[in-house]
Structure formats: structure tokens, C-alpha cells
Amino acid sequence: MDSTASLPARSDLLDATEQELFALISITAKSRKHLAAALDERLPPSALPVLGMVMHASKISQSEICEHLMTDKASLSRLVARLEETEMIAREIDENDRRVVHLIPTDFARERWQDLSNQWRAKLRERISHWSDEDLDRLVHLMVRLNTDLRLL
């Protein structure tokens, strides 16, 4: 008896992979929407990557964000204005080049971001706490591999 007879066909596996990846993207989009609303109801989900970059860098220019997120200046300007309105970021003039404006996170944003990140991490860990170490290790390796391949799309 052929041991591969019970395995799904390659095309079925690829279809299932695509379906699960699209489900993950959808779940991520919903999470982003809820996180943005938890930060401030006026924030659109598209503001989160911008705020995340500002939080990570502590000081960053709009042109750096545009380049990294591959977005246009007008769209980014609207998001930055919204983040300023919600007191998540502030602008700071560069001391060496007064033409350059840096975006910096506010203390309020740092506190809210940290609180919400901790809540999210706790919920995630609760959901996967029963997974074996082998499953977690396999997931990490597969995610690294997937992310590497997806960067090439």
C-alpha cells in the first residue's frame, strides 16, 4: 500500500494554504481595526503601522515612513494629522536642520501602546499555552520561512 495515498494532492494543499493565509490576513485586519479603536475611536486601522514605526524609532521623519511603508505623502499627512489630533504623536524640529521635522510618540501613546500590547500578548499566550514546545518551534520556523518568501512577492 502506498503511504502517500492518504495525503491530499499538492494542489489541494496549496489551495488550503492560500485559504488559511487569507483567513490570517482577515483576522489581522480585524485585530488592527479593534486595536485602532481601543487606542482612540477616531483612529483608522491604517494609522497603526505609522504609529508603530514612530513608537519603534522614537524619532522619525515622514519621508522615512513613506519610504518604508511605500505610501504617498498625502495619505501619510492625513494619518499624521489624525495621530496628532488624538495626541499619539507630536512634531519636533530637527536641531541641526530646521527644515526637517521628526515625529515622536507622546507619553500618552507609549502608555496606551504598552497597555494594549500587553493585553494582546496575554490573550495570545492564553490561546496557545496548551500547544506543545514542538508545535511552537515548528510554527516559529514555518512563520520565518513564510515571511522570508512573502517578502519576495
Backbone as JSON Lines, residues from 0, in Angstrom:
{"i":0,"aa":"M","n":[0.83,-1.18,0.0],"ca":[0.0,0.0,0.0],"c":[0.88,1.25,0.0]}
{"i":1,"aa":"D","n":[0.54,2.2,-0.83],"ca":[1.29,3.45,-0.95],"c":[0.94,4.36,0.22]}
{"i":2,"aa":"S","n":[1.98,4.8,0.99],"ca":[1.73,5.64,2.17],"c":[1.3,7.05,1.8]}
{"i":3,"aa":"T","n":[1.53,7.47,0.56],"ca":[1.12,8.82,0.14],"c":[-0.32,8.85,-0.36]}
{"i":4,"aa":"A","n":[-0.96,7.68,-0.45],"ca":[-2.33,7.62,-0.98],"c":[-3.3,8.42,-0.12]}
{"i":5,"aa":"S","n":[-3.04,8.52,1.18],"ca":[-3.97,9.22,2.06],"c":[-3.69,10.73,2.13]}
{"i":6,"aa":"L","n":[-2.56,11.16,1.58],"ca":[-2.23,12.59,1.59],"c":[-3.02,13.34,0.52]}
{"i":7,"aa":"P","n":[-3.43,14.57,0.83],"ca":[-4.12,15.37,-0.18],"c":[-3.19,15.68,-1.36]}
{"i":8,"aa":"A","n":[-3.77,15.92,-2.49],"ca":[-2.99,16.28,-3.66],"c":[-2.3,17.62,-3.42]}
{"i":9,"aa":"R","n":[-1.18,17.83,-4.09],"ca":[-0.41,19.07,-3.92],"c":[-1.29,20.3,-4.17]}
{"i":10,"aa":"S","n":[-2.11,20.28,-5.2],"ca":[-2.96,21.43,-5.5],"c":[-3.97,21.68,-4.37]}
{"i":11,"aa":"D","n":[-4.46,20.61,-3.74],"ca":[-5.37,20.76,-2.6],"c":[-4.64,21.38,-1.41]}
{"i":12,"aa":"L","n":[-3.38,20.98,-1.21],"ca":[-2.59,21.55,-0.12],"c":[-2.3,23.03,-0.37]}
{"i":13,"aa":"L","n":[-2.0,23.37,-1.61],"ca":[-1.76,24.77,-1.95],"c":[-3.03,25.59,-1.78]}
{"i":14,"aa":"D","n":[-4.17,25.05,-2.2],"ca":[-5.45,25.74,-2.01],"c":[-5.74,25.96,-0.53]}
{"i":15,"aa":"A","n":[-5.52,24.94,0.28],"ca":[-5.77,25.05,1.73],"c":[-4.82,26.07,2.36]}
{"i":16,"aa":"T","n":[-3.57,26.09,1.91],"ca":[-2.59,27.06,2.4],"c":[-3.04,28.48,2.09]}
{"i":17,"aa":"E","n":[-3.46,28.7,0.85],"ca":[-3.93,30.03,0.44],"c":[-5.16,30.43,1.26]}
{"i":18,"aa":"Q","n":[-6.07,29.51,1.46],"ca":[-7.28,29.8,2.22],"c":[-6.94,30.19,3.66]}
{"i":19,"aa":"E","n":[-6.03,29.47,4.29],"ca":[-5.65,29.78,5.66],"c":[-4.86,31.09,5.74]}
{"i":20,"aa":"L","n":[-4.06,31.37,4.73],"ca":[-3.32,32.63,4.71],"c":[-4.28,33.81,4.57]}
{"i":21,"aa":"F","n":[-5.27,33.69,3.7],"ca":[-6.27,34.75,3.56],"c":[-7.09,34.91,4.85]}
{"i":22,"aa":"A","n":[-7.36,33.8,5.53],"ca":[-8.06,33.88,6.82],"c":[-7.2,34.64,7.83]}
{"i":23,"aa":"L","n":[-5.91,34.36,7.85],"ca":[-4.99,35.06,8.76],"c":[-4.95,36.56,8.45]}
{"i":24,"aa":"I","n":[-4.93,36.9,7.17],"ca":[-4.94,38.31,6.77],"c":[-6.23,38.98,7.24]}
{"i":25,"aa":"S","n":[-7.34,38.32,7.08],"ca":[-8.63,38.86,7.51],"c":[-8.68,39.05,9.02]}
{"i":26,"aa":"I","n":[-8.2,38.06,9.76],"ca":[-8.17,38.14,11.22],"c":[-7.25,39.28,11.65]}
{"i":27,"aa":"T","n":[-6.13,39.43,10.98],"ca":[-5.19,40.5,11.29],"c":[-5.83,41.87,11.04]}
{"i":28,"aa":"A","n":[-6.56,42.0,9.94],"ca":[-7.23,43.27,9.63],"c":[-8.26,43.6,10.71]}
{"i":29,"aa":"K","n":[-9.01,42.6,11.16],"ca":[-10.0,42.83,12.23],"c":[-9.3,43.23,13.53]}
{"i":30,"aa":"S","n":[-8.2,42.58,13.83],"ca":[-7.44,42.91,15.04],"c":[-6.92,44.34,14.97]}
{"i":31,"aa":"R","n":[-6.45,44.72,13.8],"ca":[-5.94,46.08,13.62],"c":[-7.06,47.11,13.83]}
{"i":32,"aa":"K","n":[-8.24,46.78,13.33],"ca":[-9.39,47.68,13.5],"c":[-9.74,47.83,14.98]}
{"i":33,"aa":"H","n":[-9.76,46.72,15.71],"ca":[-10.09,46.76,17.13],"c":[-9.0,47.48,17.93]}
{"i":34,"aa":"L","n":[-7.75,47.25,17.58],"ca":[-6.65,47.9,18.27],"c":[-6.69,49.41,18.04]}
{"i":35,"aa":"A","n":[-6.93,49.82,16.8],"ca":[-7.02,51.26,16.5],"c":[-8.14,51.89,17.3]}
{"i":36,"aa":"A","n":[-9.29,51.24,17.35],"ca":[-10.43,51.77,18.11],"c":[-10.12,51.8,19.61]}
{"i":37,"aa":"A","n":[-9.38,50.82,20.09],"ca":[-9.02,50.8,21.52],"c":[-8.06,51.94,21.86]}
{"i":38,"aa":"L","n":[-7.19,52.29,20.92],"ca":[-6.28,53.42,21.14],"c":[-7.07,54.72,21.15]}
{"i":39,"aa":"D","n":[-7.91,54.88,20.14],"ca":[-8.79,56.06,20.05],"c":[-9.78,55.79,18.92]}
{"i":40,"aa":"E","n":[-11.06,55.99,19.19],"ca":[-12.12,55.69,18.21],"c":[-11.95,56.45,16.89]}
{"i":41,"aa":"R","n":[-11.21,57.55,16.92],"ca":[-11.02,58.36,15.72],"c":[-9.9,57.84,14.82]}
{"i":42,"aa":"L","n":[-9.16,56.85,15.29],"ca":[-8.03,56.34,14.5],"c":[-8.47,55.27,13.52]}
{"i":43,"aa":"P","n":[-8.1,55.42,12.25],"ca":[-8.35,54.35,11.29],"c":[-7.28,53.26,11.47]}
{"i":44,"aa":"P","n":[-7.59,52.04,11.08],"ca":[-6.59,50.96,11.19],"c":[-5.29,51.26,10.46]}
{"i":45,"aa":"S","n":[-5.36,52.04,9.39],"ca":[-4.16,52.36,8.62],"c":[-3.18,53.23,9.39]}
{"i":46,"aa":"A","n":[-3.6,53.8,10.51],"ca":[-2.7,54.63,11.33],"c":[-1.77,53.77,12.17]}
{"i":47,"aa":"L","n":[-2.12,52.5,12.4],"ca":[-1.32,51.66,13.29],"c":[0.11,51.41,12.8]}
{"i":48,"aa":"P","n":[0.32,51.08,11.51],"ca":[1.72,50.91,11.09],"c":[2.53,52.19,11.23]}
{"i":49,"aa":"V","n":[1.89,53.33,11.01],"ca":[2.58,54.61,11.17],"c":[2.94,54.82,12.63]}
{"i":50,"aa":"L","n":[1.97,54.65,13.51],"ca":[2.24,54.8,14.94],"c":[3.27,53.78,15.39]}
{"i":51,"aa":"G","n":[3.17,52.57,14.89],"ca":[4.15,51.54,15.24],"c":[5.56,51.94,14.87]}
{"i":52,"aa":"M","n":[5.74,52.53,13.69],"ca":[7.07,52.98,13.28],"c":[7.57,54.11,14.16]}
{"i":53,"aa":"V","n":[6.68,55.04,14.5],"ca":[7.07,56.15,15.37],"c":[7.45,55.6,16.74]}
{"i":54,"aa":"M","n":[6.67,54.67,17.26],"ca":[6.95,54.07,18.56],"c":[8.3,53.36,18.54]}
{"i":55,"aa":"H","n":[8.54,52.6,17.49],"ca":[9.77,51.81,17.4],"c":[11.0,52.71,17.26]}
{"i":56,"aa":"A","n":[10.88,53.74,16.42],"ca":[12.03,54.6,16.14],"c":[12.25,55.67,17.21]}
{"i":57,"aa":"S","n":[11.2,56.04,17.9],"ca":[11.2,57.14,18.88],"c":[11.33,58.52,18.23]}
{"i":58,"aa":"K","n":[11.9,58.58,17.04],"ca":[12.02,59.83,16.3],"c":[12.23,59.45,14.84]}
{"i":59,"aa":"I","n":[11.32,59.9,13.96],"ca":[11.39,59.51,12.56],"c":[10.74,60.59,11.7]}
{"i":60,"aa":"S","n":[11.23,60.74,10.48],"ca":[10.64,61.73,9.58],"c":[9.52,61.09,8.76]}
{"i":61,"aa":"Q","n":[8.65,61.95,8.24],"ca":[7.56,61.45,7.4],"c":[8.11,60.8,6.13]}
{"i":62,"aa":"S","n":[9.18,61.34,5.58],"ca":[9.73,60.75,4.36],"c":[10.27,59.35,4.63]}
{"i":63,"aa":"E","n":[10.84,59.12,5.81],"ca":[11.3,57.77,6.15],"c":[10.13,56.8,6.24]}
{"i":64,"aa":"I","n":[9.03,57.26,6.83],"ca":[7.83,56.41,6.93],"c":[7.27,56.13,5.54]}
{"i":65,"aa":"C","n":[7.18,57.15,4.7],"ca":[6.68,56.97,3.33],"c":[7.5,55.91,2.6]}
{"i":66,"aa":"E","n":[8.8,56.02,2.73],"ca":[9.69,55.08,2.04],"c":[9.49,53.65,2.55]}
{"i":67,"aa":"H","n":[9.43,53.5,3.86],"ca":[9.3,52.17,4.44],"c":[7.93,51.54,4.16]}
{"i":68,"aa":"L","n":[6.87,52.33,4.31],"ca":[5.51,51.8,4.12],"c":[5.05,51.88,2.66]}
{"i":69,"aa":"M","n":[5.87,52.5,1.82],"ca":[5.55,52.66,0.4],"c":[4.18,53.3,0.22]}
{"i":70,"aa":"T","n":[3.99,54.43,0.88],"ca":[2.74,55.17,0.8],"c":[3.03,56.57,0.27]}
{"i":71,"aa":"D","n":[2.0,57.23,-0.2],"ca":[2.2,58.57,-0.73],"c":[2.16,59.6,0.4]}
{"i":72,"aa":"K","n":[2.75,60.76,0.14],"ca":[2.86,61.8,1.16],"c":[1.51,62.34,1.6]}
{"i":73,"aa":"A","n":[0.56,62.46,0.69],"ca":[-0.76,63.0,1.04],"c":[-1.49,62.07,2.02]}
{"i":74,"aa":"S","n":[-1.48,60.78,1.73],"ca":[-2.13,59.81,2.63],"c":[-1.47,59.82,4.0]}
{"i":75,"aa":"L","n":[-0.15,59.83,4.0],"ca":[0.57,59.84,5.26],"c":[0.29,61.12,6.04]}
{"i":76,"aa":"S","n":[0.21,62.24,5.35],"ca":[-0.08,63.51,6.03],"c":[-1.42,63.47,6.76]}
{"i":77,"aa":"R","n":[-2.42,62.86,6.13],"ca":[-3.73,62.74,6.77],"c":[-3.64,61.85,8.02]}
{"i":78,"aa":"L","n":[-2.9,60.76,7.92],"ca":[-2.75,59.87,9.08],"c":[-1.98,60.55,10.21]}
{"i":79,"aa":"V","n":[-0.95,61.29,9.85],"ca":[-0.16,62.0,10.85],"c":[-1.03,63.06,11.55]}
{"i":80,"aa":"A","n":[-1.84,63.77,10.77],"ca":[-2.74,64.77,11.35],"c":[-3.7,64.1,12.34]}
{"i":81,"aa":"R","n":[-4.23,62.95,11.97],"ca":[-5.14,62.23,12.87],"c":[-4.42,61.77,14.13]}
{"i":82,"aa":"L","n":[-3.19,61.29,13.97],"ca":[-2.41,60.86,15.13],"c":[-2.08,62.04,16.04]}
{"i":83,"aa":"E","n":[-1.87,63.2,15.46],"ca":[-1.65,64.41,16.27],"c":[-2.93,64.81,17.01]}
{"i":84,"aa":"E","n":[-4.06,64.77,16.31],"ca":[-5.36,65.11,16.91],"c":[-5.65,64.22,18.13]}
{"i":85,"aa":"T","n":[-5.27,62.99,18.04],"ca":[-5.54,62.04,19.12],"c":[-4.43,62.03,20.17]}
{"i":86,"aa":"E","n":[-3.48,62.95,20.01],"ca":[-2.37,63.11,20.95],"c":[-1.49,61.87,21.07]}
{"i":87,"aa":"M","n":[-1.35,61.15,19.95],"ca":[-0.49,59.97,19.92],"c":[0.94,60.33,19.5]}
{"i":88,"aa":"I","n":[1.06,61.37,18.66],"ca":[2.39,61.79,18.22],"c":[2.48,63.31,18.29]}
{"i":89,"aa":"A","n":[3.72,63.78,18.27],"ca":[4.0,65.21,18.22],"c":[5.1,65.42,17.18]}
{"i":90,"aa":"R","n":[5.2,66.65,16.75],"ca":[6.26,67.02,15.79],"c":[7.39,67.72,16.54]}
{"i":91,"aa":"E","n":[8.6,67.45,16.08],"ca":[9.78,68.06,16.68],"c":[10.71,68.51,15.57]}
{"i":92,"aa":"I","n":[11.1,69.77,15.59],"ca":[12.01,70.32,14.59],"c":[13.42,69.81,14.88]}
{"i":93,"aa":"D","n":[14.11,69.36,13.82],"ca":[15.48,68.89,13.94],"c":[16.38,70.06,14.33]}
{"i":94,"aa":"E","n":[17.19,69.89,15.34],"ca":[18.07,70.96,15.82],"c":[19.15,71.34,14.81]}
{"i":95,"aa":"N","n":[19.61,70.36,14.04],"ca":[20.69,70.61,13.08],"c":[20.18,71.09,11.73]}
{"i":96,"aa":"D","n":[19.0,70.7,11.35],"ca":[18.41,71.11,10.07],"c":[16.96,71.48,10.31]}
{"i":97,"aa":"R","n":[16.69,72.74,10.46],"ca":[15.37,73.24,10.83],"c":[14.3,72.93,9.79]}
{"i":98,"aa":"R","n":[14.71,72.46,8.6],"ca":[13.73,72.08,7.57],"c":[13.15,70.69,7.82]}
{"i":99,"aa":"V","n":[13.84,69.9,8.65],"ca":[13.43,68.53,8.92],"c":[12.55,68.49,10.17]}
{"i":100,"aa":"V","n":[11.43,67.81,10.04],"ca":[10.52,67.62,11.17],"c":[10.47,66.14,11.49]}
{"i":101,"aa":"H","n":[10.67,65.84,12.75],"ca":[10.6,64.45,13.21],"c":[9.26,64.22,13.92]}
{"i":102,"aa":"L","n":[8.76,63.02,13.79],"ca":[7.57,62.61,14.53],"c":[8.05,61.82,15.74]}
{"i":103,"aa":"I","n":[7.48,62.14,16.89],"ca":[7.85,61.45,18.12],"c":[6.58,60.98,18.83]}
{"i":104,"aa":"P","n":[6.66,59.86,19.52],"ca":[5.47,59.4,20.26],"c":[5.29,60.21,21.53]}
{"i":105,"aa":"T","n":[4.07,60.4,21.91],"ca":[3.79,61.07,23.18],"c":[3.85,60.05,24.32]}
{"i":106,"aa":"D","n":[3.96,60.54,25.53],"ca":[3.94,59.65,26.69],"c":[2.61,58.9,26.75]}
{"i":107,"aa":"F","n":[1.54,59.62,26.41],"ca":[0.2,59.01,26.38],"c":[0.18,57.83,25.4]}
{"i":108,"aa":"A","n":[0.76,58.02,24.22],"ca":[0.8,56.94,23.21],"c":[1.62,55.76,23.71]}
{"i":109,"aa":"R","n":[2.76,56.05,24.3],"ca":[3.61,54.97,24.82],"c":[2.86,54.13,25.85]}
{"i":110,"aa":"E","n":[2.16,54.82,26.74],"ca":[1.41,54.13,27.79],"c":[0.29,53.28,27.2]}
{"i":111,"aa":"R","n":[-0.52,53.87,26.31],"ca":[-1.63,53.14,25.69],"c":[-1.1,51.97,24.87]}
{"i":112,"aa":"W","n":[-0.06,52.2,24.08],"ca":[0.52,51.16,23.21],"c":[1.01,50.0,24.07]}
{"i":113,"aa":"Q","n":[1.71,50.32,25.14],"ca":[2.24,49.27,26.03],"c":[1.11,48.48,26.68]}
{"i":114,"aa":"D","n":[0.09,49.18,27.18],"ca":[-1.04,48.5,27.81],"c":[-1.74,47.56,26.83]}
{"i":115,"aa":"L","n":[-2.04,48.07,25.64],"ca":[-2.75,47.26,24.66],"c":[-1.89,46.11,24.14]}
{"i":116,"aa":"S","n":[-0.6,46.35,23.98],"ca":[0.31,45.28,23.55],"c":[0.37,44.18,24.59]}
{"i":117,"aa":"N","n":[0.44,44.56,25.85],"ca":[0.47,43.56,26.93],"c":[-0.83,42.75,26.97]}
{"i":118,"aa":"Q","n":[-1.96,43.43,26.79],"ca":[-3.25,42.72,26.77],"c":[-3.3,41.73,25.62]}
{"i":119,"aa":"W","n":[-2.87,42.17,24.44],"ca":[-2.9,41.31,23.25],"c":[-2.0,40.11,23.44]}
{"i":120,"aa":"R","n":[-0.78,40.36,23.95],"ca":[0.17,39.26,24.17],"c":[-0.38,38.26,25.18]}
{"i":121,"aa":"A","n":[-1.01,38.76,26.23],"ca":[-1.58,37.86,27.25],"c":[-2.67,36.99,26.65]}
{"i":122,"aa":"K","n":[-3.53,37.59,25.82],"ca":[-4.59,36.82,25.17],"c":[-4.02,35.78,24.21]}
{"i":123,"aa":"L","n":[-3.02,36.17,23.44],"ca":[-2.38,35.22,22.51],"c":[-1.76,34.06,23.28]}
{"i":124,"aa":"R","n":[-1.01,34.39,24.3],"ca":[-0.35,33.33,25.07],"c":[-1.36,32.4,25.74]}
{"i":125,"aa":"E","n":[-2.48,32.97,26.17],"ca":[-3.53,32.15,26.76],"c":[-4.06,31.16,25.72]}
{"i":126,"aa":"R","n":[-4.24,31.61,24.5],"ca":[-4.8,30.77,23.45],"c":[-3.86,29.64,23.02]}
{"i":127,"aa":"I","n":[-2.55,29.92,23.09],"ca":[-1.6,28.9,22.6],"c":[-0.81,28.24,23.74]}
{"i":128,"aa":"S","n":[-1.19,28.51,24.96],"ca":[-0.44,27.96,26.1],"c":[-0.48,26.42,26.14]}
{"i":129,"aa":"H","n":[-1.51,25.82,25.58],"ca":[-1.62,24.35,25.59],"c":[-0.86,23.7,24.43]}
{"i":130,"aa":"W","n":[-0.3,24.5,23.53],"ca":[0.47,23.94,22.42],"c":[1.78,23.36,22.96]}
{"i":131,"aa":"S","n":[2.23,22.3,22.34],"ca":[3.5,21.7,22.76],"c":[4.66,22.59,22.32]}
{"i":132,"aa":"D","n":[5.8,22.39,22.97],"ca":[7.01,23.13,22.58],"c":[7.38,22.81,21.13]}
{"i":133,"aa":"E","n":[7.16,21.56,20.73],"ca":[7.48,21.16,19.36],"c":[6.58,21.9,18.36]}
{"i":134,"aa":"D","n":[5.3,22.03,18.68],"ca":[4.39,22.76,17.79],"c":[4.78,24.23,17.69]}
{"i":135,"aa":"L","n":[5.11,24.84,18.83],"ca":[5.52,26.25,18.83],"c":[6.81,26.44,18.03]}
{"i":136,"aa":"D","n":[7.75,25.53,18.22],"ca":[9.03,25.61,17.5],"c":[8.79,25.46,15.99]}
{"i":137,"aa":"R","n":[7.94,24.52,15.61],"ca":[7.61,24.31,14.2],"c":[6.92,25.55,13.62]}
{"i":138,"aa":"L","n":[5.99,26.14,14.39],"ca":[5.3,27.34,13.93],"c":[6.28,28.49,13.7]}
{"i":139,"aa":"V","n":[7.19,28.69,14.65],"ca":[8.17,29.77,14.5],"c":[8.99,29.57,13.23]}
{"i":140,"aa":"H","n":[9.48,28.37,13.02],"ca":[10.31,28.11,11.84],"c":[9.5,28.29,10.55]}
{"i":141,"aa":"L","n":[8.27,27.81,10.54],"ca":[7.44,27.97,9.35],"c":[7.08,29.43,9.1]}
{"i":142,"aa":"M","n":[6.82,30.2,10.17],"ca":[6.5,31.62,10.01],"c":[7.71,32.39,9.46]}
{"i":143,"aa":"V","n":[8.89,32.09,9.97],"ca":[10.11,32.74,9.46],"c":[10.26,32.43,7.97]}
{"i":144,"aa":"R","n":[10.07,31.18,7.63],"ca":[10.18,30.76,6.22],"c":[9.13,31.44,5.35]}
{"i":145,"aa":"L","n":[7.89,31.49,5.84],"ca":[6.8,32.12,5.1],"c":[7.07,33.61,4.93]}
{"i":146,"aa":"N","n":[7.46,34.29,6.0],"ca":[7.74,35.72,5.92],"c":[8.89,36.01,4.96]}
{"i":147,"aa":"T","n":[9.89,35.17,4.95],"ca":[11.01,35.33,4.02],"c":[10.5,35.23,2.58]}
{"i":148,"aa":"D","n":[9.67,34.23,2.32],"ca":[9.14,34.05,0.96],"c":[8.17,35.16,0.57]}
{"i":149,"aa":"L","n":[7.35,35.61,1.53],"ca":[6.38,36.66,1.22],"c":[7.05,37.99,0.92]}
{"i":150,"aa":"R","n":[8.22,38.24,1.51],"ca":[8.94,39.48,1.22],"c":[9.37,39.54,-0.24]}
{"i":151,"aa":"L","n":[9.45,38.4,-0.88],"ca":[9.88,38.34,-2.28],"c":[8.73,38.53,-3.27]}
{"i":152,"aa":"L","n":[7.49,38.62,-2.77],"ca":[6.33,38.79,-3.67],"c":[6.35,40.16,-4.32]}
